[in-house]
Amino acid sequence: MAATSMDQLVSLCKRRGFIFQSADIYGGLQGVYDFGPLGVELKNNLKAAWWRAMVYERDDVEGLDAAVLTHPKVLQYSGHEATFTDPLTDCKKCKNRFRADHIKDGKCPVCGSTELTEPRQFNLMFKTTVGPIEGGDNYAYLRPETAQAIFTQFRNVVDATARKAPFGIAQIGKSFRNEITPRNFIFRVREFEQMELEFFVKPGTDLDWLETWKETRMNWWYAQGLSKEKLVAHFIDKADLAHYSKATYDLEYQFPHGLEELEGVADRSDYDLGNHTRYQSELNIQAHVHENKESAAKLALFDDETKKWFVPFVIEPSAGVERGVLAVLSEAYTEEVLPSGDTRTVLKLKKHLAPVKVAVIPLKRNQSEIVKMAHDIKNNLLKTGIGRVMIEDSGNIGKAYRRHDEIGTPLCVTVDFESIEKTPATVTVRNRDTMAQERIAVQDLESYLKNFFLK
Ligand code: ATP
């Protein structure tokens, strides 16, 4: 089968209700997207899988959900005010603007002109007014990454949980970047979500942990359905590292538009905790909370062996939710030619990511006994905790199967005349991938589905 094209995905996402352009009826807000009825389910499932793997399945990670509005000092000391920039260049002929590092052969990507302005640095952070009076110091930033609050809340989390290195703090949340050229659907947008872990380790062990996290994260993406041939770890050259990074792997995925970054796994050294500590020291904070004077001023940990305080190094796996959604959609999108010669579109999503787990289809919409049985089955299945189960009574059975193949529903359960006429009652269960159908007793359905989804 040919590789999935971006057009196929954009069309499916709009048609079936995964993703819409924001403010569509007003012509759209560039670089901003809304997730529709199925998109919100897929996105939530991806985030839940990440949280499960990064927090629940480990014994060394705590969670956090910090505010989006960020104190300017945080982003001053993190280096973002000074260095979170992209090089911006203008085409003198067609007046379009571009990221200078995305320009090939010195030519404008729109009109081909070589008359481009010298690149100048453009800060990507969104600034907003806090309170009713504009100007002066009454401003905050919309965070450009979720990471900073993890660093600024480091002391509070350690005090509340008594964690020792190595341990991590995980967070999923919105980030905002005023990208010069948002593009490639939801790949590069101005408002997006990040799934970030800051993993604090003893200095000297950081490079080993970098390797461990790179492997762990690659394996997690495979478990979300990404194929080994399409995901590569690219060790970044020193010259191309972000301002905070000592060493970084970009996990790059073969998106429909090319091989690009899906997740970064960075060794941020003690850059961030060190810088925020510097600010604390400048304030000359007094040790009124902690017995040890040093610990009040420092975002540090106490080493039980050396009996000394140290600023831990940080390994950061940072993944974009939108890029994750795009990757799993493009991997799952399949067009199959059936023996009949017809083509069926099927979204072969991993079961745990599928927006709808089971569609219950009453074969006759106006036959009250069939409809009632379908609703009873749906309500019972909901209690199993497998996720969204929905009634599908929008049309004929062929259309229902086609729709659910296209949105990736792993199983359809059909209630027909035989279901209400015979005892024990049975229903047809149809498998999305094999299209095989089997007759299952209603009383066995719950355990059948639990087995299918939860094992
Ligand atoms: P790029 O080089 O593509 O601009 P980056 O290196 O600036 O990305 P990071 O700062 O490492 O990205 O952010 C971590 C993750 O956040 C990225 O791997 C990506 O998945 C996601 N991300 C960053 N910027 C965007 C964006 N504008 N739109 C969607 N996701 C983004």
Tab-separated table of C-alpha atoms and ligand atoms in Angstrom:
chain	number	residue	atom	x	y	z
A	1	MET	CA	0.000	0.000	0.000
A	2	ALA	CA	1.233	3.513	-0.788
A	3	ALA	CA	2.311	5.686	2.142
A	4	THR	CA	-0.465	7.688	3.747
A	5	SER	CA	-0.651	11.230	2.403
A	6	MET	CA	-1.388	14.289	4.511
A	7	ASP	CA	-4.425	15.014	2.314
A	8	GLN	CA	-5.926	11.609	3.141
A	9	LEU	CA	-5.518	12.282	6.858
A	10	VAL	CA	-6.787	15.862	6.774
A	11	SER	CA	-9.845	14.740	4.833
A	12	LEU	CA	-10.585	11.793	7.146
A	13	CYS	CA	-10.081	13.969	10.242
A	14	LYS	CA	-12.576	16.566	9.064
A	15	ARG	CA	-15.125	14.153	7.560
A	16	ARG	CA	-15.317	11.888	10.579
A	17	GLY	CA	-14.822	14.504	13.278
A	18	PHE	CA	-11.289	14.056	14.569
A	19	ILE	CA	-9.778	17.497	13.991
A	20	PHE	CA	-11.133	20.840	12.756
A	21	GLN	CA	-9.475	24.134	11.900
A	22	SER	CA	-10.081	26.535	14.787
A	23	ALA	CA	-12.636	29.313	14.084
A	24	ASP	CA	-13.441	27.567	10.812
A	25	ILE	CA	-16.581	29.653	10.225
A	26	TYR	CA	-14.488	32.848	10.387
A	27	GLY	CA	-11.889	31.633	7.952
A	28	GLY	CA	-9.703	29.894	10.552
A	29	LEU	CA	-7.028	30.959	13.027
A	30	GLN	CA	-3.707	29.931	11.552
A	31	GLY	CA	-1.754	27.289	13.421
A	32	VAL	CA	-4.605	26.499	15.814
A	33	TYR	CA	-6.807	23.389	15.685
A	34	ASP	CA	-9.759	22.013	17.628
A	35	PHE	CA	-10.222	18.339	18.399
A	36	GLY	CA	-13.683	17.023	17.495
A	37	PRO	CA	-15.787	14.185	18.963
A	38	LEU	CA	-13.359	11.424	17.956
A	39	GLY	CA	-10.191	13.506	18.209
A	40	VAL	CA	-10.774	14.262	21.868
A	41	GLU	CA	-11.133	10.531	22.599
A	42	LEU	CA	-7.985	9.608	20.672
A	43	LYS	CA	-5.999	12.392	22.296
A	44	ASN	CA	-7.222	11.457	25.791
A	45	ASN	CA	-6.369	7.805	25.162
A	46	LEU	CA	-2.837	8.693	24.030
A	47	LYS	CA	-2.305	10.905	27.073
A	48	ALA	CA	-3.719	8.236	29.395
A	49	ALA	CA	-1.333	5.648	27.922
A	50	TRP	CA	1.594	8.011	28.499
A	51	TRP	CA	0.525	8.777	32.078
A	52	ARG	CA	0.082	5.107	32.822
A	53	ALA	CA	3.534	4.207	31.493
A	54	MET	CA	5.337	7.199	32.984
A	55	VAL	CA	3.633	7.475	36.382
A	56	TYR	CA	1.507	4.456	37.370
A	57	GLU	CA	3.774	1.700	36.068
A	58	ARG	CA	6.867	3.216	37.681
A	59	ASP	CA	7.771	3.685	41.304
A	60	ASP	CA	9.998	6.691	40.807
A	61	VAL	CA	7.748	9.336	39.211
A	62	GLU	CA	5.212	11.833	40.604
A	63	GLY	CA	2.701	13.924	38.649
A	64	LEU	CA	2.067	17.665	38.396
A	65	ASP	CA	-0.479	19.908	36.701
A	66	ALA	CA	0.813	23.481	36.758
A	67	ALA	CA	-0.636	26.740	35.463
A	68	VAL	CA	-0.182	27.927	31.895
A	69	LEU	CA	0.329	31.590	32.899
A	70	THR	CA	3.967	31.909	33.818
A	71	HIS	CA	5.804	34.519	35.912
A	72	PRO	CA	8.248	36.478	33.705
A	73	LYS	CA	11.120	35.841	36.124
A	74	VAL	CA	10.789	32.088	35.550
A	75	LEU	CA	11.312	32.528	31.842
A	76	GLN	CA	13.974	35.135	32.343
A	77	TYR	CA	16.099	32.823	34.491
A	78	SER	CA	15.367	29.772	32.342
A	79	GLY	CA	16.937	31.626	29.421
A	80	HIS	CA	13.771	31.751	27.342
A	81	GLU	CA	13.448	35.550	27.283
A	82	ALA	CA	16.907	35.862	25.822
A	83	THR	CA	17.265	32.773	23.688
A	84	PHE	CA	13.938	31.114	22.865
A	85	THR	CA	14.034	32.501	19.370
A	86	ASP	CA	13.911	31.374	15.781
A	87	PRO	CA	15.665	33.184	12.931
A	88	LEU	CA	13.102	35.116	10.894
A	89	THR	CA	13.618	36.220	7.313
A	90	ASP	CA	11.353	38.156	4.927
A	91	CYS	CA	11.060	37.760	1.196
A	92	LYS	CA	11.400	41.264	-0.229
A	93	LYS	CA	9.433	40.305	-3.317
A	94	CYS	CA	6.309	38.439	-2.103
A	95	LYS	CA	6.528	39.739	1.513
A	96	ASN	CA	6.100	36.281	3.043
A	97	ARG	CA	7.982	35.429	6.246
A	98	PHE	CA	9.908	32.248	6.942
A	99	ARG	CA	12.153	30.555	9.425
A	100	ALA	CA	15.583	31.179	7.959
A	101	ASP	CA	16.751	27.678	8.908
A	102	HIS	CA	13.897	26.147	6.864
A	103	ILE	CA	14.963	27.879	3.644
A	104	LYS	CA	16.697	25.764	1.016
A	105	ASP	CA	19.257	27.102	-1.509
A	106	GLY	CA	18.690	30.693	-0.348
A	107	LYS	CA	15.385	30.863	-2.258
A	108	CYS	CA	11.947	31.999	-1.085
A	109	PRO	CA	9.784	28.840	-0.822
A	110	VAL	CA	6.766	30.743	-2.205
A	111	CYS	CA	8.034	32.812	-5.151
A	112	GLY	CA	11.604	31.538	-5.590
A	113	SER	CA	13.152	34.995	-5.187
A	114	THR	CA	16.652	35.193	-3.735
A	115	GLU	CA	15.985	38.658	-2.327
A	116	LEU	CA	15.668	37.770	1.340
A	117	THR	CA	16.326	39.979	4.357
A	118	GLU	CA	19.115	39.127	6.782
A	119	PRO	CA	17.719	36.749	9.452
A	120	ARG	CA	16.782	38.415	12.739
A	121	GLN	CA	15.902	36.666	15.986
A	122	PHE	CA	12.194	36.399	16.768
A	123	ASN	CA	11.046	35.370	20.267
A	124	LEU	CA	8.423	32.622	20.150
A	125	MET	CA	6.729	33.353	23.472
A	126	PHE	CA	3.201	34.752	23.763
A	127	LYS	CA	2.962	37.606	26.246
A	128	THR	CA	-0.296	38.586	27.928
A	129	THR	CA	-1.556	41.230	30.341
A	130	VAL	CA	-2.277	40.199	33.927
A	131	GLY	CA	-4.951	42.253	35.699
A	132	PRO	CA	-6.924	45.193	34.344
A	133	ILE	CA	-4.044	47.601	33.744
A	134	GLU	CA	-1.885	47.161	30.671
A	135	GLY	CA	1.803	47.973	30.516
A	136	GLY	CA	4.604	48.059	33.076
A	137	ASP	CA	5.231	44.828	34.896
A	138	ASN	CA	1.651	43.562	34.599
A	139	TYR	CA	2.433	40.788	32.194
A	140	ALA	CA	2.940	37.058	32.121
A	141	TYR	CA	3.803	34.546	29.442
A	142	LEU	CA	1.837	31.613	28.158
A	143	ARG	CA	4.349	28.884	28.875
A	144	PRO	CA	6.394	27.758	25.852
A	145	GLU	CA	7.068	24.365	27.493
A	146	THR	CA	5.550	22.627	30.488
A	147	ALA	CA	8.989	21.901	31.953
A	148	GLN	CA	9.669	25.167	33.789
A	149	ALA	CA	6.934	24.704	36.400
A	150	ILE	CA	8.411	21.304	37.198
A	151	PHE	CA	11.687	23.043	38.024
A	152	THR	CA	10.099	25.883	39.979
A	153	GLN	CA	7.928	23.440	41.969
A	154	PHE	CA	10.838	21.056	42.490
A	155	ARG	CA	11.342	22.040	46.142
A	156	ASN	CA	7.640	21.719	46.974
A	157	VAL	CA	7.328	18.297	45.332
A	158	VAL	CA	10.462	16.972	47.048
A	159	ASP	CA	9.286	18.279	50.415
A	160	ALA	CA	5.838	16.767	49.934
A	161	THR	CA	7.025	13.357	48.753
A	162	ALA	CA	10.494	12.902	50.287
A	163	ARG	CA	11.878	11.704	46.958
A	164	LYS	CA	15.561	10.950	46.426
A	165	ALA	CA	17.426	10.817	43.121
A	166	PRO	CA	16.780	9.243	40.746
A	167	PHE	CA	13.159	10.292	40.496
A	168	GLY	CA	10.970	12.178	38.078
A	169	ILE	CA	8.082	14.624	37.825
A	170	ALA	CA	5.669	14.152	34.927
A	171	GLN	CA	3.263	16.611	33.428
A	172	ILE	CA	0.878	16.836	30.479
A	173	GLY	CA	-0.418	20.221	29.438
A	174	LYS	CA	-0.742	23.051	26.962
A	175	SER	CA	2.213	24.968	25.602
A	176	PHE	CA	2.220	27.955	23.281
A	177	ARG	CA	4.731	29.042	20.669
A	178	ASN	CA	4.254	31.863	18.229
A	179	GLU	CA	5.686	29.786	15.375
A	180	ILE	CA	6.732	31.860	12.373
A	181	THR	CA	5.316	29.365	9.912
A	182	PRO	CA	2.856	26.866	11.376
A	183	ARG	CA	2.396	24.096	8.852
A	184	ASN	CA	1.789	20.467	8.001
A	185	PHE	CA	-1.639	20.224	9.659
A	186	ILE	CA	-1.205	19.617	13.409
A	187	PHE	CA	2.543	18.989	13.147
A	188	ARG	CA	3.641	22.583	13.809
A	189	VAL	CA	1.014	24.631	15.579
A	190	ARG	CA	0.895	27.632	17.920
A	191	GLU	CA	-1.078	25.954	20.688
A	192	PHE	CA	-0.300	22.334	21.519
A	193	GLU	CA	0.071	19.880	24.356
A	194	GLN	CA	3.266	18.376	25.655
A	195	MET	CA	3.844	15.214	27.661
A	196	GLU	CA	7.020	15.911	29.590
A	197	LEU	CA	9.011	14.100	32.222
A	198	GLU	CA	11.845	15.742	34.107
A	199	PHE	CA	13.917	12.931	35.563
A	200	PHE	CA	16.396	14.046	38.245
A	201	VAL	CA	19.620	12.068	38.570
A	202	LYS	CA	23.015	12.342	40.198
A	203	PRO	CA	25.540	14.225	38.048
A	204	GLY	CA	27.759	11.725	36.289
A	205	THR	CA	24.957	9.214	35.814
A	206	ASP	CA	23.108	11.496	33.376
A	207	LEU	CA	24.477	10.156	30.098
A	208	ASP	CA	23.576	6.572	31.038
A	209	TRP	CA	20.068	7.725	31.929
A	210	LEU	CA	19.842	9.532	28.601
A	211	GLU	CA	20.399	6.185	26.827
A	212	THR	CA	17.888	4.430	29.093
A	213	TRP	CA	15.188	7.023	28.450
A	214	LYS	CA	15.815	7.063	24.724
A	215	GLU	CA	15.223	3.283	24.648
A	216	THR	CA	12.219	3.459	26.981
A	217	ARG	CA	10.554	6.130	24.898
A	218	MET	CA	11.204	4.361	21.580
A	219	ASN	CA	9.610	1.216	23.007
A	220	TRP	CA	6.607	3.199	24.221
A	221	TRP	CA	6.014	4.603	20.746
A	222	TYR	CA	6.232	1.092	19.277
A	223	ALA	CA	3.536	0.055	21.766
A	224	GLN	CA	1.359	2.869	20.376
A	225	GLY	CA	1.593	1.235	16.964
A	226	LEU	CA	4.512	3.051	15.329
A	227	SER	CA	6.634	0.759	13.186
A	228	LYS	CA	10.333	0.239	13.760
A	229	GLU	CA	11.255	1.305	10.219
A	230	LYS	CA	9.568	4.679	10.642
A	231	LEU	CA	10.981	5.774	13.997
A	232	VAL	CA	14.648	6.648	14.395
A	233	ALA	CA	16.733	8.147	17.183
A	234	HIS	CA	18.923	10.946	15.877
A	235	PHE	CA	21.801	12.132	18.095
A	236	ILE	CA	21.960	15.911	17.698
A	237	ASP	CA	25.217	17.631	16.763
A	238	LYS	CA	26.602	19.922	19.460
A	239	ALA	CA	26.158	22.993	17.258
A	240	ASP	CA	22.427	22.341	16.890
A	241	LEU	CA	21.596	21.780	20.557
A	242	ALA	CA	18.940	23.881	22.327
A	243	HIS	CA	20.255	26.542	24.725
A	244	TYR	CA	19.713	24.311	27.797
A	245	SER	CA	20.950	21.009	26.442
A	246	LYS	CA	24.155	19.053	27.047
A	247	ALA	CA	23.166	16.164	24.749
A	248	THR	CA	19.913	15.305	22.945
A	249	TYR	CA	18.302	12.569	20.912
A	250	ASP	CA	15.495	13.586	18.607
A	251	LEU	CA	13.105	10.693	18.074
A	252	GLU	CA	12.150	11.263	14.468
A	253	TYR	CA	9.158	9.755	12.750
A	254	GLN	CA	8.457	9.351	9.059
A	255	PHE	CA	5.413	11.678	8.946
A	256	PRO	CA	3.455	12.024	5.683
A	257	HIS	CA	5.448	15.221	4.961
A	258	GLY	CA	8.862	13.792	5.888
A	259	LEU	CA	11.151	12.556	8.642
A	260	GLU	CA	10.759	15.015	11.543
A	261	GLU	CA	10.930	15.288	15.326
A	262	LEU	CA	8.202	13.553	17.290
A	263	GLU	CA	9.876	13.720	20.692
A	264	GLY	CA	13.075	15.125	22.138
A	265	VAL	CA	15.026	13.278	24.827
A	266	ALA	CA	17.424	15.825	26.286
A	267	ASP	CA	20.097	15.925	28.941
A	268	ARG	CA	19.378	19.386	30.376
A	269	SER	CA	22.228	18.984	32.906
A	270	ASP	CA	21.742	21.259	35.956
A	271	TYR	CA	21.009	24.168	33.661
A	272	ASP	CA	17.466	24.898	34.858
A	273	LEU	CA	17.644	24.049	38.551
A	274	GLY	CA	21.005	25.827	38.644
A	275	ASN	CA	19.606	28.996	37.069
A	276	HIS	CA	16.539	29.141	39.291
A	277	THR	CA	18.803	28.542	42.280
A	278	ARG	CA	20.894	31.484	41.172
A	279	TYR	CA	17.811	33.664	41.400
A	280	GLN	CA	16.996	32.300	44.857
A	281	SER	CA	20.530	33.128	45.988
A	282	GLU	CA	20.263	36.632	44.554
A	283	LEU	CA	17.166	37.121	46.682
A	284	ASN	CA	19.203	35.902	49.610
A	285	ILE	CA	16.366	33.751	50.849
A	286	GLN	CA	16.539	32.962	54.529
A	287	ALA	CA	16.197	29.414	55.773
A	288	HIS	CA	12.853	29.741	57.477
A	289	VAL	CA	11.362	26.519	56.178
A	290	HIS	CA	14.258	24.115	56.220
A	291	GLU	CA	16.687	23.344	58.926
A	292	ASN	CA	19.545	23.288	56.533
A	293	LYS	CA	20.147	26.813	55.339
A	294	GLU	CA	21.560	25.770	52.018
A	295	SER	CA	18.528	23.732	51.039
A	296	ALA	CA	16.171	26.684	51.318
A	297	ALA	CA	18.117	28.631	48.776
A	298	LYS	CA	18.905	25.759	46.464
A	299	LEU	CA	16.784	23.566	44.308
A	300	ALA	CA	18.958	20.713	45.436
A	301	LEU	CA	18.908	17.226	46.946
A	302	PHE	CA	20.808	15.878	49.912
A	303	ASP	CA	23.182	13.022	49.193
A	304	ASP	CA	22.998	10.548	52.088
A	305	GLU	CA	26.407	9.071	51.198
A	306	THR	CA	28.500	12.222	50.833
A	307	LYS	CA	26.318	14.181	53.281
A	308	LYS	CA	26.357	17.051	50.822
A	309	TRP	CA	23.740	18.935	48.850
A	310	PHE	CA	23.876	18.627	45.071
A	311	VAL	CA	21.908	20.095	42.176
A	312	PRO	CA	20.649	17.089	40.209
A	313	PHE	CA	21.024	16.730	36.463
A	314	VAL	CA	17.854	16.345	34.456
A	315	ILE	CA	16.916	13.986	31.651
A	316	GLU	CA	13.845	15.187	29.794
A	317	PRO	CA	11.762	13.089	27.420
A	318	SER	CA	9.389	15.659	25.873
A	319	ALA	CA	6.734	14.585	23.387
A	320	GLY	CA	4.079	16.570	21.553
A	321	VAL	CA	0.544	15.195	21.826
A	322	GLU	CA	-0.490	16.576	18.411
A	323	ARG	CA	2.569	15.082	16.728
A	324	GLY	CA	1.781	11.806	18.495
A	325	VAL	CA	-1.803	11.871	17.242
A	326	LEU	CA	-0.587	12.622	13.717
A	327	ALA	CA	1.927	9.770	13.849
A	328	VAL	CA	-0.515	7.127	15.122
A	329	LEU	CA	-3.159	8.239	12.622
A	330	SER	CA	-0.782	8.108	9.695
A	331	GLU	CA	0.528	4.708	10.785
A	332	ALA	CA	-2.990	3.314	11.264
A	333	TYR	CA	-4.531	4.629	8.050
A	334	THR	CA	-4.957	1.736	5.616
A	335	GLU	CA	-6.749	1.294	2.322
A	336	GLU	CA	-7.484	-2.348	1.524
A	337	VAL	CA	-8.746	-3.798	-1.723
A	338	LEU	CA	-11.404	-6.396	-0.915
A	339	PRO	CA	-11.984	-9.602	-2.951
A	340	SER	CA	-15.093	-7.870	-4.339
A	341	GLY	CA	-12.820	-5.210	-5.848
A	342	ASP	CA	-14.125	-2.511	-3.474
A	343	THR	CA	-11.692	-0.528	-1.367
A	344	ARG	CA	-12.210	-0.227	2.352
A	345	THR	CA	-10.561	2.414	4.501
A	346	VAL	CA	-9.659	1.118	7.915
A	347	LEU	CA	-7.915	2.833	10.778
A	348	LYS	CA	-5.868	0.076	12.364
A	349	LEU	CA	-5.338	1.884	15.649
A	350	LYS	CA	-4.117	-0.035	18.665
A	351	LYS	CA	-7.150	-1.054	20.721
A	352	HIS	CA	-6.292	1.152	23.681
A	353	LEU	CA	-6.125	4.227	21.434
A	354	ALA	CA	-9.344	3.642	19.474
A	355	PRO	CA	-11.823	6.495	20.131
A	356	VAL	CA	-14.759	4.069	20.226
A	357	LYS	CA	-14.091	0.583	21.576
A	358	VAL	CA	-17.383	-1.039	20.673
A	359	ALA	CA	-20.297	0.061	18.481
A	360	VAL	CA	-23.551	-1.655	19.391
A	361	ILE	CA	-25.751	-1.787	16.314
A	362	PRO	CA	-29.493	-2.512	16.569
A	363	LEU	CA	-30.262	-4.026	13.186
A	364	LYS	CA	-33.783	-2.640	13.115
A	365	ARG	CA	-34.099	0.937	14.307
A	366	ASN	CA	-37.831	0.790	14.941
A	367	GLN	CA	-38.047	-2.603	16.569
A	368	SER	CA	-38.303	-1.644	20.219
A	369	GLU	CA	-37.143	-4.976	21.662
A	370	ILE	CA	-33.988	-4.952	19.535
A	371	VAL	CA	-33.293	-1.325	20.379
A	372	LYS	CA	-33.823	-1.990	24.084
A	373	MET	CA	-31.485	-4.976	24.056
A	374	ALA	CA	-28.840	-2.841	22.286
A	375	HIS	CA	-29.096	-0.144	24.962
A	376	ASP	CA	-28.965	-2.709	27.782
A	377	ILE	CA	-25.824	-4.234	26.251
A	378	LYS	CA	-24.223	-0.796	25.880
A	379	ASN	CA	-24.952	0.135	29.489
A	380	ASN	CA	-23.591	-3.162	30.765
A	381	LEU	CA	-20.418	-2.900	28.703
A	382	LEU	CA	-19.759	0.603	29.955
A	383	LYS	CA	-19.412	-0.828	33.445
A	384	THR	CA	-16.481	-2.989	32.300
A	385	GLY	CA	-14.257	0.104	32.070
A	386	ILE	CA	-13.085	-0.696	28.537
A	387	GLY	CA	-13.792	2.884	27.382
A	388	ARG	CA	-16.354	4.399	25.054
A	389	VAL	CA	-19.146	2.098	23.881
A	390	MET	CA	-21.731	3.699	21.605
A	391	ILE	CA	-25.057	2.911	20.013
A	392	GLU	CA	-24.819	3.079	16.234
A	393	ASP	CA	-28.254	3.306	14.673
A	394	SER	CA	-27.595	5.826	11.943
A	395	GLY	CA	-28.124	3.712	8.878
A	396	ASN	CA	-27.831	0.276	7.363
A	397	ILE	CA	-25.398	-2.301	8.634
A	398	GLY	CA	-22.995	-1.955	5.697
A	399	LYS	CA	-22.692	1.779	6.266
A	400	ALA	CA	-22.253	1.262	10.008
A	401	TYR	CA	-19.364	-1.187	9.456
A	402	ARG	CA	-17.747	1.162	6.930
A	403	ARG	CA	-17.976	4.109	9.312
A	404	HIS	CA	-16.521	2.148	12.213
A	405	ASP	CA	-13.715	0.704	10.103
A	406	GLU	CA	-12.827	4.236	9.114
A	407	ILE	CA	-12.730	5.552	12.672
A	408	GLY	CA	-10.912	2.488	13.983
A	409	THR	CA	-13.577	0.862	16.189
A	410	PRO	CA	-12.091	-2.575	17.006
A	411	LEU	CA	-15.408	-4.403	17.490
A	412	CYS	CA	-19.021	-4.020	16.373
A	413	VAL	CA	-21.786	-5.880	18.211
A	414	THR	CA	-24.958	-6.383	16.195
A	415	VAL	CA	-28.337	-7.119	17.747
A	416	ASP	CA	-30.789	-8.749	15.302
A	417	PHE	CA	-34.035	-10.742	15.282
A	418	GLU	CA	-32.254	-13.919	16.286
A	419	SER	CA	-30.986	-12.078	19.373
A	420	ILE	CA	-34.482	-11.503	20.712
A	421	GLU	CA	-36.074	-14.707	19.464
A	422	LYS	CA	-33.705	-17.406	20.692
A	423	THR	CA	-32.619	-18.360	24.191
A	424	PRO	CA	-29.945	-17.924	25.293
A	425	ALA	CA	-29.753	-14.571	23.502
A	426	THR	CA	-26.785	-14.152	21.146
A	427	VAL	CA	-25.288	-11.256	19.173
A	428	THR	CA	-22.836	-10.985	16.284
A	429	VAL	CA	-19.377	-9.658	17.084
A	430	ARG	CA	-17.426	-8.349	14.079
A	431	ASN	CA	-13.685	-7.757	14.197
A	432	ARG	CA	-12.393	-4.596	12.458
A	433	ASP	CA	-9.112	-6.053	11.214
A	434	THR	CA	-10.164	-9.529	10.107
A	435	MET	CA	-13.818	-8.652	9.346
A	436	ALA	CA	-14.596	-12.081	10.852
A	437	GLN	CA	-17.975	-12.367	12.550
A	438	GLU	CA	-18.868	-14.715	15.370
A	439	ARG	CA	-21.990	-15.370	17.326
A	440	ILE	CA	-21.542	-14.812	21.080
A	441	ALA	CA	-24.044	-15.373	23.904
A	442	VAL	CA	-25.005	-12.051	25.473
A	443	GLN	CA	-24.183	-13.449	28.902
A	444	ASP	CA	-20.592	-14.125	27.750
A	445	LEU	CA	-20.117	-10.751	26.085
A	446	GLU	CA	-18.681	-8.951	29.074
A	447	SER	CA	-15.913	-11.461	29.685
A	448	TYR	CA	-15.258	-11.764	25.921
A	449	LEU	CA	-14.725	-8.011	25.624
A	450	LYS	CA	-12.727	-7.694	28.823
A	451	ASN	CA	-10.478	-10.400	27.494
A	452	PHE	CA	-10.198	-8.664	24.134
A	453	PHE	CA	-9.505	-5.147	25.445
A	454	LEU	CA	-7.892	-5.423	28.816
A	455	LYS	CA	-5.491	-8.353	28.408
B	1	ATP	P1	11.005	21.764	16.303
B	1	ATP	O1	12.504	21.636	16.107
B	1	ATP	O2	10.216	20.848	15.421
B	1	ATP	O3	10.536	23.193	16.285
B	1	ATP	P2	11.589	21.699	19.072
B	1	ATP	O4	12.915	21.024	19.050
B	1	ATP	O5	11.531	23.172	19.241
B	1	ATP	O6	10.721	21.250	17.781
B	1	ATP	P3	11.047	20.888	21.728
B	1	ATP	O7	11.290	22.231	22.297
B	1	ATP	O8	12.079	19.827	21.914
B	1	ATP	O9	10.685	21.016	20.188
B	1	ATP	O10	9.621	20.384	22.250
B	1	ATP	C1	9.368	19.039	22.588
B	1	ATP	C2	8.242	18.476	21.750
B	1	ATP	O11	7.113	19.360	21.727
B	1	ATP	C3	8.596	18.295	20.281
B	1	ATP	O12	9.285	17.065	20.083
B	1	ATP	C4	7.242	18.271	19.634
B	1	ATP	O13	6.656	16.988	19.698
B	1	ATP	C5	6.446	19.236	20.494
B	1	ATP	N1	6.361	20.539	19.815
B	1	ATP	C6	7.253	21.537	19.868
B	1	ATP	N2	6.849	22.583	19.136
B	1	ATP	C7	5.658	22.226	18.590
B	1	ATP	C8	4.730	22.896	17.739
B	1	ATP	N3	4.933	24.134	17.324
B	1	ATP	N4	3.616	22.215	17.377
B	1	ATP	C9	3.388	20.962	17.820
B	1	ATP	N5	4.227	20.306	18.629
B	1	ATP	C10	5.352	20.921	19.021
